[in-house]
PDB file of C-alpha atoms in Angstrom:
ATOM      1  CA  MET A   5    -144.834  61.576  -2.857  1.00 59.00           C
ATOM      2  CA  LYS A   6    -144.753  63.261   0.479  1.00 59.00           C
ATOM      3  CA  SER A   7    -144.323  59.800   1.937  1.00 68.00           C
ATOM      4  CA  ILE A   8    -141.010  59.044  -0.215  1.00 69.00           C
ATOM      5  CA  SER A   9    -139.623  62.297   0.711  1.00 71.00           C
ATOM      6  CA  LEU A  10    -139.988  61.342   4.039  1.00 67.00           C
ATOM      7  CA  LEU A  11    -138.711  57.882   3.617  1.00 66.00           C
ATOM      8  CA  LEU A  12    -135.343  59.250   2.088  1.00 68.00           C
ATOM      9  CA  ARG A  13    -134.753  61.742   5.036  1.00 70.00           C
ATOM     10  CA  VAL A  14    -135.383  58.595   7.800  1.00 64.00           C
ATOM     11  CA  LEU A  15    -133.123  56.904   5.601  1.00 68.00           C
ATOM     12  CA  ALA A  16    -130.616  59.895   5.553  1.00 70.00           C
ATOM     13  CA  ILE A  17    -130.667  60.174   9.179  1.00 74.00           C
ATOM     14  CA  VAL A  18    -130.267  56.293   9.574  1.00 66.00           C
ATOM     15  CA  GLY A  19    -127.151  56.656   7.453  1.00 69.00           C
ATOM     16  CA  ALA A  20    -125.379  59.523   9.295  1.00 67.00           C
ATOM     17  CA  ILE A  21    -126.138  57.628  12.643  1.00 70.00           C
ATOM     18  CA  VAL A  22    -124.785  54.553  11.033  1.00 66.00           C
ATOM     19  CA  ALA A  23    -121.726  56.455   9.774  1.00 67.00           C
ATOM     20  CA  VAL A  24    -121.412  57.785  13.003  1.00 61.00           C
ATOM     21  CA  VAL A  25    -121.700  55.023  15.091  1.00 61.00           C
ATOM     22  CA  GLY A  26    -118.940  53.038  12.108  1.00 66.00           C
ATOM     23  CA  TRP A  27    -116.719  55.820  12.753  1.00 66.00           C
ATOM     24  CA  VAL A  28    -116.589  55.739  16.478  1.00 62.00           C
ATOM     25  CA  ALA A  29    -116.283  51.958  16.091  1.00 66.00           C
ATOM     26  CA  THR A  30    -113.458  52.608  13.465  1.00 71.00           C
ATOM     27  CA  LYS A  31    -111.835  55.015  15.959  1.00 66.00           C
ATOM     28  CA  ASP A  32    -112.178  52.600  19.472  1.00 67.00           C
ATOM     29  CA  LYS A  33    -110.595  49.644  17.103  1.00 69.00           C
ATOM     30  CA  VAL A  34    -107.559  51.829  15.850  1.00 66.00           C
ATOM     31  CA  LYS A  35    -106.921  53.129  19.609  1.00 73.00           C
ATOM     32  CA  GLU A  36    -106.940  49.464  20.537  1.00 73.00           C
ATOM     33  CA  ALA A  37    -104.391  48.177  17.841  1.00 66.00           C
ATOM     34  CA  ASN A  38    -102.452  51.459  18.734  1.00 72.00           C
ATOM     35  CA  SER A  39    -102.465  50.014  22.566  1.00 77.00           C
ATOM     36  CA  LYS A  40    -101.543  46.229  21.425  1.00 74.00           C
ATOM     37  CA  LEU A  41     -98.829  48.434  19.199  1.00 72.00           C
ATOM     38  CA  ASP A  42     -97.202  49.797  22.066  1.00 76.00           C
ATOM     39  CA  ALA A  43     -97.439  46.617  24.320  1.00 76.00           C
ATOM     40  CA  ALA A  44     -95.981  44.922  21.451  1.00 70.00           C
ATOM     41  CA  LYS A  45     -93.181  47.678  21.384  1.00 75.00           C
ATOM     42  CA  LYS A  46     -92.357  47.324  24.856  1.00 80.00           C
ATOM     43  CA  GLU A  47     -92.279  43.558  25.051  1.00 77.00           C
ATOM     44  CA  MET A  48     -89.569  43.962  22.168  1.00 76.00           C
ATOM     45  CA  VAL A  49     -87.624  46.092  24.360  1.00 76.00           C
ATOM     46  CA  ALA A  50     -88.083  43.736  27.365  1.00 77.00           C
ATOM     47  CA  ALA A  51     -87.103  40.854  24.928  1.00 73.00           C
ATOM     48  CA  GLN A  52     -83.832  42.415  23.774  1.00 77.00           C
ATOM     49  CA  LYS A  53     -82.700  43.778  26.849  1.00 80.00           C
ATOM     50  CA  GLN A  54     -83.064  40.010  28.052  1.00 80.00           C
ATOM     51  CA  ALA A  55     -81.211  39.027  24.938  1.00 74.00           C
ATOM     52  CA  ALA A  56     -78.355  41.550  25.858  1.00 75.00           C
ATOM     53  CA  ASP A  57     -78.261  40.168  29.531  1.00 76.00           C
ATOM     54  CA  PHE A  58     -77.798  36.514  28.479  1.00 74.00           C
ATOM     55  CA  GLU A  59     -75.302  37.444  26.450  1.00 76.00           C
ATOM     56  CA  VAL A  60     -73.300  38.766  28.732  1.00 75.00           C
ATOM     57  CA  LYS A  61     -74.050  35.883  31.377  1.00 76.00           C
ATOM     58  CA  HIS A  62     -73.139  33.568  28.328  1.00 74.00           C
ATOM     59  CA  GLN A  63     -69.763  35.646  28.044  1.00 76.00           C
ATOM     60  CA  ASN A  64     -69.091  35.842  31.632  1.00 73.00           C
ATOM     61  CA  ALA A  65     -69.882  32.026  31.842  1.00 72.00           C
ATOM     62  CA  GLN A  66     -67.272  31.236  28.889  1.00 73.00           C
ATOM     63  CA  SER A  67     -65.215  33.282  30.694  1.00 74.00           C
ATOM     64  CA  LYS A  68     -65.247  32.140  34.341  1.00 73.00           C
ATOM     65  CA  SER A  69     -65.380  28.228  32.840  1.00 73.00           C
ATOM     66  CA  ALA A  70     -62.181  28.900  30.858  1.00 76.00           C
ATOM     67  CA  ARG A  71     -60.238  30.427  34.099  1.00 76.00           C
ATOM     68  CA  PHE A  72     -61.626  26.867  35.490  1.00 74.00           C
ATOM     69  CA  GLU A  73     -60.235  24.962  32.882  1.00 76.00           C
ATOM     70  CA  SER A  74     -56.698  27.227  33.059  1.00 77.00           C
ATOM     71  CA  ASP A  75     -56.707  26.814  36.731  1.00 75.00           C
ATOM     72  CA  LEU A  76     -57.290  23.147  36.093  1.00 74.00           C
ATOM     73  CA  ALA A  77     -54.480  22.846  33.604  1.00 75.00           C
ATOM     74  CA  ASP A  78     -51.926  24.908  35.990  1.00 76.00           C
ATOM     75  CA  ALA A  79     -52.783  22.291  38.784  1.00 71.00           C
ATOM     76  CA  LYS A  80     -52.474  19.579  36.301  1.00 68.00           C
ATOM     77  CA  SER A  81     -48.768  21.279  35.530  1.00 71.00           C
ATOM     78  CA  ARG A  82     -48.113  21.585  39.134  1.00 70.00           C
ATOM     79  CA  VAL A  83     -48.459  17.781  39.950  1.00 65.00           C
ATOM     80  CA  LYS A  84     -46.701  17.030  36.953  1.00 68.00           C
ATOM     81  CA  SER A  85     -43.716  19.202  37.712  1.00 67.00           C
ATOM     82  CA  GLY A  86     -43.770  18.049  41.581  1.00 62.00           C
ATOM     83  CA  ASN A  87     -43.638  14.356  40.356  1.00 64.00           C
ATOM     84  CA  THR A  88     -40.626  15.087  37.986  1.00 67.00           C
ATOM     85  CA  ALA A  89     -38.983  16.890  41.010  1.00 64.00           C
ATOM     86  CA  LEU A  90     -39.824  14.836  43.488  1.00 64.00           C
ATOM     87  CA  SER A  91     -38.301  11.835  41.418  1.00 67.00           C
ATOM     88  CA  VAL A  92     -35.350  13.721  41.231  1.00 64.00           C
ATOM     89  CA  ALA A  93     -35.145  14.114  44.740  1.00 65.00           C
ATOM     90  CA  LYS A  94     -35.516  10.704  45.824  1.00 68.00           C
ATOM     91  CA  ARG A  95     -32.714   9.849  42.898  1.00 69.00           C
ATOM     92  CA  GLU A  96     -30.545  12.391  44.702  1.00 66.00           C
ATOM     93  CA  THR A  97     -31.273  11.246  48.103  1.00 70.00           C
ATOM     94  CA  THR A  98     -30.599   7.462  47.333  1.00 69.00           C
ATOM     95  CA  ALA A  99     -27.171   8.698  45.740  1.00 66.00           C
ATOM     96  CA  ALA A 100     -26.289  10.657  49.009  1.00 69.00           C
ATOM     97  CA  ARG A 101     -27.385   8.164  51.052  1.00 72.00           C
ATOM     98  CA  SER A 102     -25.294   5.588  49.332  1.00 71.00           C
ATOM     99  CA  GLU A 103     -22.476   7.974  49.384  1.00 70.00           C
ATOM    100  CA  LEU A 104     -22.548   8.608  53.017  1.00 73.00           C
ATOM    101  CA  LYS A 105     -22.764   5.169  53.758  1.00 74.00           C
ATOM    102  CA  GLU A 106     -19.691   4.032  51.180  1.00 75.00           C
ATOM    103  CA  ALA A 107     -17.971   6.925  53.173  1.00 74.00           C
ATOM    104  CA  GLN A 108     -18.804   5.829  56.829  1.00 76.00           C
ATOM    105  CA  ASN A 109     -17.841   1.930  55.952  1.00 78.00           C
ATOM    106  CA  GLU A 110     -14.093   3.392  54.488  1.00 77.00           C
ATOM    107  CA  LEU A 111     -13.633   5.739  57.390  1.00 76.00           C
ATOM    108  CA  LYS A 112     -14.449   2.910  59.866  1.00 79.00           C
ATOM    109  CA  ALA A 113     -12.352   0.396  57.843  1.00 79.00           C
ATOM    110  CA  LEU A 114      -9.413   2.962  58.021  1.00 76.00           C
ATOM    111  CA  GLU A 115      -9.797   3.755  61.388  1.00 76.00           C
ATOM    112  CA  ALA A 116      -9.713  -0.191  62.386  1.00 79.00           C
ATOM    113  CA  GLN A 117      -6.513   0.385  59.853  1.00 76.00           C
ATOM    114  CA  ASN A 118      -4.925   2.810  61.822  1.00 72.00           C
ATOM    115  CA  THR A 119      -5.845   1.246  65.541  1.00 77.00           C
ATOM    116  CA  LYS A 120      -4.174  -2.327  64.422  1.00 75.00           C
ATOM    117  CA  LEU A 121      -1.037  -0.523  62.875  1.00 71.00           C
ATOM    118  CA  LYS A 122      -0.979   1.721  66.330  1.00 70.00           C
ATOM    119  CA  GLU A 123      -1.069  -1.169  68.441  1.00 72.00           C
ATOM    120  CA  GLU A 124       1.527  -2.961  66.207  1.00 69.00           C
ATOM    121  CA  ILE A 125       3.460   0.233  66.773  1.00 66.00           C
ATOM    122  CA  ILE A 126       3.689  -0.317  70.159  1.00 67.00           C
ATOM    123  CA  ALA A 127       3.874  -3.781  70.696  1.00 66.00           C
ATOM    124  CA  THR A 128       6.969  -3.385  68.652  1.00 61.00           C
ATOM    125  CA  LYS A 129       8.355  -0.914  70.857  1.00 57.00           C
ATOM    126  CA  THR A 130       7.832  -2.628  74.310  1.00 58.00           C
ATOM    127  CA  GLU A 131       8.292  -6.014  73.028  1.00 53.00           C
ATOM    128  CA  VAL A 132      11.100  -5.809  70.612  1.00 49.00           C
ATOM    129  CA  PRO A 133      13.126  -2.854  72.567  1.00 51.00           C
ATOM    130  CA  ASP A 134      16.330  -3.390  70.166  1.00 53.00           C
ATOM    131  CA  SER A 135      13.751  -3.688  67.256  1.00 55.00           C
ATOM    132  CA  ASN A 136      14.761  -1.866  63.512  1.00 64.00           C
ATOM    133  CA  PRO A 137      13.942   1.970  63.954  1.00 69.00           C
ATOM    134  CA  GLU A 138      13.388   1.637  60.199  1.00 71.00           C
ATOM    135  CA  GLN A 139      10.648  -0.510  60.980  1.00 66.00           C
ATOM    136  CA  VAL A 140       8.630   1.679  63.603  1.00 63.00           C
ATOM    137  CA  ARG A 141       9.387   4.845  61.138  1.00 71.00           C
ATOM    138  CA  GLU A 142       7.574   2.982  58.511  1.00 72.00           C
ATOM    139  CA  TYR A 143       4.634   1.984  60.851  1.00 63.00           C
ATOM    140  CA  GLU A 144       4.447   5.790  61.738  1.00 68.00           C
ATOM    141  CA  GLU A 145       4.466   6.794  58.070  1.00 73.00           C
ATOM    142  CA  LYS A 146       2.046   4.499  57.717  1.00 69.00           C
ATOM    143  CA  ILE A 147       0.402   5.704  60.566  1.00 67.00           C
ATOM    144  CA  ALA A 148       0.831   9.576  59.382  1.00 71.00           C
ATOM    145  CA  ASP A 149      -0.686   8.489  55.994  1.00 70.00           C
ATOM    146  CA  LEU A 150      -3.610   6.664  57.275  1.00 67.00           C
ATOM    147  CA  GLY A 151      -4.498  10.075  59.182  1.00 68.00           C
ATOM    148  CA  ASP A 152      -4.303  11.941  56.314  1.00 72.00           C
ATOM    149  CA  GLU A 153      -6.701   9.646  54.327  1.00 71.00           C
ATOM    150  CA  ILE A 154      -8.820   9.527  57.688  1.00 68.00           C
ATOM    151  CA  ASP A 155      -9.026  13.464  57.661  1.00 72.00           C
ATOM    152  CA  LYS A 156     -10.116  13.449  54.432  1.00 72.00           C
ATOM    153  CA  LEU A 157     -12.698  11.121  54.457  1.00 67.00           C
ATOM    154  CA  LYS A 158     -14.167  12.963  57.250  1.00 69.00           C
ATOM    155  CA  ASP A 159     -14.343  15.646  55.265  1.00 74.00           C
ATOM    156  CA  ARG A 160     -15.949  13.929  52.243  1.00 69.00           C
ATOM    157  CA  LEU A 161     -18.598  12.221  55.092  1.00 68.00           C
ATOM    158  CA  ALA A 162     -19.270  15.872  56.045  1.00 72.00           C
ATOM    159  CA  LYS A 163     -20.254  16.911  52.489  1.00 70.00           C
ATOM    160  CA  ALA A 164     -22.243  13.355  52.003  1.00 67.00           C
ATOM    161  CA  SER A 165     -23.886  14.027  55.132  1.00 65.00           C
ATOM    162  CA  ALA A 166     -24.977  17.726  54.074  1.00 66.00           C
ATOM    163  CA  ALA A 167     -25.663  16.410  50.654  1.00 63.00           C
ATOM    164  CA  SER A 168     -28.064  13.739  51.814  1.00 58.00           C
ATOM    165  CA  ALA A 169     -29.491  16.315  54.182  1.00 56.00           C
ATOM    166  CA  THR A 170     -30.397  18.745  51.656  1.00 58.00           C
ATOM    167  CA  ALA A 171     -31.689  16.313  49.257  1.00 54.00           C
ATOM    168  CA  ALA A 172     -33.664  14.971  51.967  1.00 50.00           C
ATOM    169  CA  ILE A 173     -35.221  18.216  52.782  1.00 48.00           C
ATOM    170  CA  ALA A 174     -34.994  19.558  49.265  1.00 47.00           C
ATOM    171  CA  SER A 175     -37.064  23.131  48.384  1.00 41.00           C
ATOM    172  CA  PRO A 176     -40.054  23.335  50.626  1.00 40.00           C
ATOM    173  CA  ASP A 177     -42.155  24.773  47.721  1.00 40.00           C
ATOM    174  CA  VAL A 178     -41.274  22.351  45.357  1.00 37.00           C
ATOM    175  CA  ILE A 179     -40.497  18.949  46.678  1.00 35.00           C
ATOM    176  CA  ALA A 180     -42.715  18.930  50.231  1.00 37.00           C
ATOM    177  CA  THR A 181     -45.407  17.184  48.492  1.00 39.00           C
ATOM    178  CA  THR A 182     -48.981  16.206  49.369  1.00 39.00           C
ATOM    179  CA  THR A 183     -50.475  13.165  47.060  1.00 39.00           C
ATOM    180  CA  VAL A 184     -53.688  13.267  45.436  1.00 38.00           C
ATOM    181  CA  SER A 185     -55.886  10.285  44.485  1.00 39.00           C
ATOM    182  CA  THR A 186     -56.051   9.232  40.792  1.00 39.00           C
ATOM    183  CA  PRO A 187     -57.879   6.185  39.586  1.00 38.00           C
ATOM    184  CA  SER A 188     -55.117   5.084  36.850  1.00 38.00           C
ATOM    185  CA  THR A 189     -52.113   5.234  39.949  1.00 38.00           C
ATOM    186  CA  GLY A 190     -53.803   5.723  42.899  1.00 41.00           C
ATOM    187  CA  SER A 191     -51.570   8.449  43.937  1.00 40.00           C
ATOM    188  CA  SER A 192     -49.578  11.589  41.985  1.00 38.00           C
ATOM    189  CA  ALA A 193     -47.930  14.347  43.857  1.00 37.00           C
ATOM    190  CA  ASP A 194     -48.465  17.951  43.865  1.00 39.00           C
ATOM    191  CA  ALA A 195     -45.973  20.472  44.637  1.00 38.00           C
ATOM    192  CA  VAL A 196     -47.443  22.286  47.705  1.00 39.00           C
ATOM    193  CA  THR A 197     -45.651  23.561  50.599  1.00 40.00           C
ATOM    194  CA  SER A 198     -45.893  21.034  53.794  1.00 45.00           C
ATOM    195  CA  ARG A 199     -47.608  23.036  56.449  1.00 50.00           C
ATOM    196  CA  PRO A 200     -50.017  21.710  59.630  1.00 57.00           C
ATOM    197  CA  VAL A 201     -53.588  20.700  58.438  1.00 61.00           C
ATOM    198  CA  VAL A 202     -55.805  23.671  58.311  1.00 68.00           C
ATOM    199  CA  ARG A 203     -59.349  22.817  59.464  1.00 72.00           C
ATOM    200  CA  LEU A 204     -62.816  24.224  58.603  1.00 74.00           C
ATOM    201  CA  ALA A 205     -63.991  26.502  60.540  1.00 68.00           C
ATOM    202  CA  SER A 206     -67.256  25.142  61.062  1.00 72.00           C
ATOM    203  CA  SER A 207     -69.207  22.142  59.102  1.00 76.00           C
ATOM    204  CA  GLY A 208     -72.331  22.379  56.717  1.00 84.00           C
ATOM    205  CA  GLN A 209     -71.006  25.118  54.511  1.00 86.00           C
ATOM    206  CA  LYS A 210     -73.142  24.655  51.303  1.00 90.00           C
ATOM    207  CA  ALA A 211     -70.994  24.362  48.126  1.00 91.00           C
ATOM    208  CA  SER A 212     -71.230  23.244  44.251  1.00 91.00           C
ATOM    209  CA  ILE A 213     -68.793  21.560  42.087  1.00 90.00           C
ATOM    210  CA  LEU A 214     -68.118  24.285  39.174  1.00 88.00           C
ATOM    211  CA  LYS A 215     -65.788  21.990  37.420  1.00 85.00           C
ATOM    212  CA  ALA A 216     -64.592  18.268  37.995  1.00 85.00           C
ATOM    213  CA  ASP A 217     -61.709  16.081  36.897  1.00 83.00           C
ATOM    214  CA  THR A 218     -61.744  13.317  38.721  1.00 76.00           C
ATOM    215  CA  ASP A 219     -59.178  11.527  36.347  1.00 78.00           C
ATOM    216  CA  ASN A 220     -56.479  13.881  37.966  1.00 77.00           C
ATOM    217  CA  GLY A 221     -57.988  13.674  41.055  1.00 82.00           C
ATOM    218  CA  MET A 222     -58.957  17.471  41.229  1.00 85.00           C
ATOM    219  CA  ILE A 223     -62.252  19.624  41.794  1.00 87.00           C
ATOM    220  CA  ILE A 224     -63.406  23.416  41.512  1.00 90.00           C
ATOM    221  CA  ILE A 225     -65.944  24.185  44.212  1.00 90.00           C
ATOM    222  CA  SER A 226     -68.027  27.163  44.432  1.00 90.00           C
ATOM    223  CA  ARG A 227     -66.586  28.209  48.250  1.00 90.00           C
ATOM    224  CA  GLY A 228     -63.097  30.510  48.584  1.00 90.00           C
ATOM    225  CA  GLN A 229     -61.337  32.995  49.920  1.00 90.00           C
ATOM    226  CA  LYS A 230     -64.679  34.987  50.856  1.00 89.00           C
ATOM    227  CA  GLN A 231     -66.018  32.055  52.624  1.00 88.00           C
ATOM    228  CA  GLY A 232     -62.887  31.596  54.733  1.00 89.00           C
ATOM    229  CA  LEU A 233     -60.903  28.859  52.690  1.00 90.00           C
ATOM    230  CA  GLN A 234     -57.455  28.821  52.560  1.00 90.00           C
ATOM    231  CA  ARG A 235     -54.636  27.199  51.024  1.00 87.00           C
ATOM    232  CA  GLU A 236     -53.644  23.644  52.779  1.00 86.00           C
ATOM    233  CA  MET A 237     -57.340  23.402  54.166  1.00 90.00           C
ATOM    234  CA  GLU A 238     -58.602  19.829  54.233  1.00 90.00           C
ATOM    235  CA  PHE A 239     -61.984  18.839  54.716  1.00 91.00           C
ATOM    236  CA  GLY A 240     -64.797  16.391  53.980  1.00 90.00           C
ATOM    237  CA  ILE A 241     -67.152  16.665  51.100  1.00 91.00           C
ATOM    238  CA  ALA A 242     -70.859  14.995  51.257  1.00 90.00           C
ATOM    239  CA  LYS A 243     -72.678  14.352  48.601  1.00 89.00           C
ATOM    240  CA  GLY A 244     -76.426  13.307  49.213  1.00 84.00           C
ATOM    241  CA  PHE A 245     -76.181   9.967  51.196  1.00 84.00           C
ATOM    242  CA  SER A 246     -73.027   8.791  49.511  1.00 82.00           C
ATOM    243  CA  THR A 247     -69.807   8.507  51.290  1.00 86.00           C
ATOM    244  CA  PRO A 248     -67.988  11.779  52.175  1.00 89.00           C
ATOM    245  CA  VAL A 249     -64.764  12.347  50.052  1.00 90.00           C
ATOM    246  CA  ARG A 250     -61.818  14.255  52.162  1.00 90.00           C
ATOM    247  CA  VAL A 251     -60.405  16.752  49.823  1.00 90.00           C
ATOM    248  CA  LYS A 252     -57.036  19.438  50.334  1.00 89.00           C
ATOM    249  CA  VAL A 253     -57.185  22.838  48.926  1.00 89.00           C
ATOM    250  CA  ALA A 254     -54.426  23.694  46.464  1.00 85.00           C
ATOM    251  CA  ARG A 255     -55.158  27.131  45.072  1.00 86.00           C
ATOM    252  CA  THR A 256     -58.323  29.676  46.045  1.00 87.00           C
ATOM    253  CA  ALA A 257     -59.633  32.630  44.380  1.00 87.00           C
ATOM    254  CA  PRO A 258     -62.248  34.741  45.615  1.00 88.00           C
ATOM    255  CA  ASP A 259     -65.400  32.802  45.235  1.00 88.00           C
ATOM    256  CA  TYR A 260     -63.924  29.633  44.293  1.00 89.00           C
ATOM    257  CA  SER A 261     -61.241  26.935  45.268  1.00 89.00           C
ATOM    258  CA  VAL A 262     -59.114  24.384  43.463  1.00 89.00           C
ATOM    259  CA  ALA A 263     -59.158  21.524  45.779  1.00 87.00           C
ATOM    260  CA  TYR A 264     -57.228  17.899  45.678  1.00 84.00           C
ATOM    261  CA  ILE A 265     -59.091  14.222  46.371  1.00 86.00           C
ATOM    262  CA  LEU A 266     -56.623  13.016  48.941  1.00 86.00           C
ATOM    263  CA  PRO A 267     -55.300   8.887  48.603  1.00 81.00           C
ATOM    264  CA  GLY A 268     -57.860   6.275  49.167  1.00 78.00           C
ATOM    265  CA  GLU A 269     -60.710   8.026  49.392  1.00 74.00           C
ATOM    266  CA  GLY A 270     -62.166   7.531  45.602  1.00 74.00           C
ATOM    267  CA  ASN A 271     -64.043  10.411  43.903  1.00 65.00           C
ATOM    268  CA  GLY A 272     -67.429   9.875  45.528  1.00 61.00           C
ATOM    269  CA  SER A 273     -69.005  10.309  41.632  1.00 81.00           C
ATOM    270  CA  LEU A 274     -68.671  13.722  41.982  1.00 86.00           C
ATOM    271  CA  GLU A 275     -69.682  15.630  39.005  1.00 88.00           C
ATOM    272  CA  GLU A 276     -69.780  19.091  37.428  1.00 87.00           C
ATOM    273  CA  GLY A 277     -72.817  20.646  38.928  1.00 89.00           C
ATOM    274  CA  ASP A 278     -73.043  18.281  42.109  1.00 91.00           C
ATOM    275  CA  GLU A 279     -74.746  19.905  44.893  1.00 92.00           C
ATOM    276  CA  ILE A 280     -72.238  19.187  47.949  1.00 91.00           C
ATOM    277  CA  THR A 281     -71.915  20.184  51.803  1.00 92.00           C
ATOM    278  CA  LEU A 282     -68.483  20.944  53.260  1.00 92.00           C
ATOM    279  CA  ILE A 283     -67.902  18.738  56.696  1.00 90.00           C
ATOM    280  CA  GLN A 284     -65.092  18.854  58.902  1.00 82.00           C
TER     281      GLN A 284
END
């Protein structure tokens, strides 16, 4: 009986020990689970922050892409306006030059006729002293009329010359053009003011193509006013081992520029995302 009682006590003690060990193990597991839960919460917060940052970057990228599209559309519109203005100016110049040439020919003919009449009057007065005064007066009236016509024609000639010069010079902000290469026509006109070519301060600037519209010969590059680029600047674009393509800047922003591919340059297979080098 005593053995059974002793055995039961031993079992009770062992059970208590097992219970304590189990409680300690469970407590450690709960602590570990709480730690994992805290870590998971931190990861979730970080993931949410990354998602928010990505959304902001995505919106910024969309905004920049929309701005690039707007810049390209504006450039295309300016090209179209430049072409239209150039065509009008050419027609006006041709018409003015035709008018000028016609006036010059008429003036030359009238001056020749005037000279001939004067010679006839002199001949009449010197060779036939007793000639009819009415005939002399008639000649003199013709000369006077011719003189009036010549004066009017000279005035017309001056106006035609001025019109021709004006049409040829036209408005420097609209007609002074630079041509850009396009696959369909070979070249098109952009309404930009004609100025001396501006060169890069130094070669070797690295950049990338942010947007490419090679059908219209236009690209947007990741270099702008902050990097020293300015309107009318002309330089080459080197892409890998491809033949460099020369371009001219039409518009600049702080961190990018819209440029036109110059005539006869092709497009060098330029595409959005290309890494390029700016050269002299």
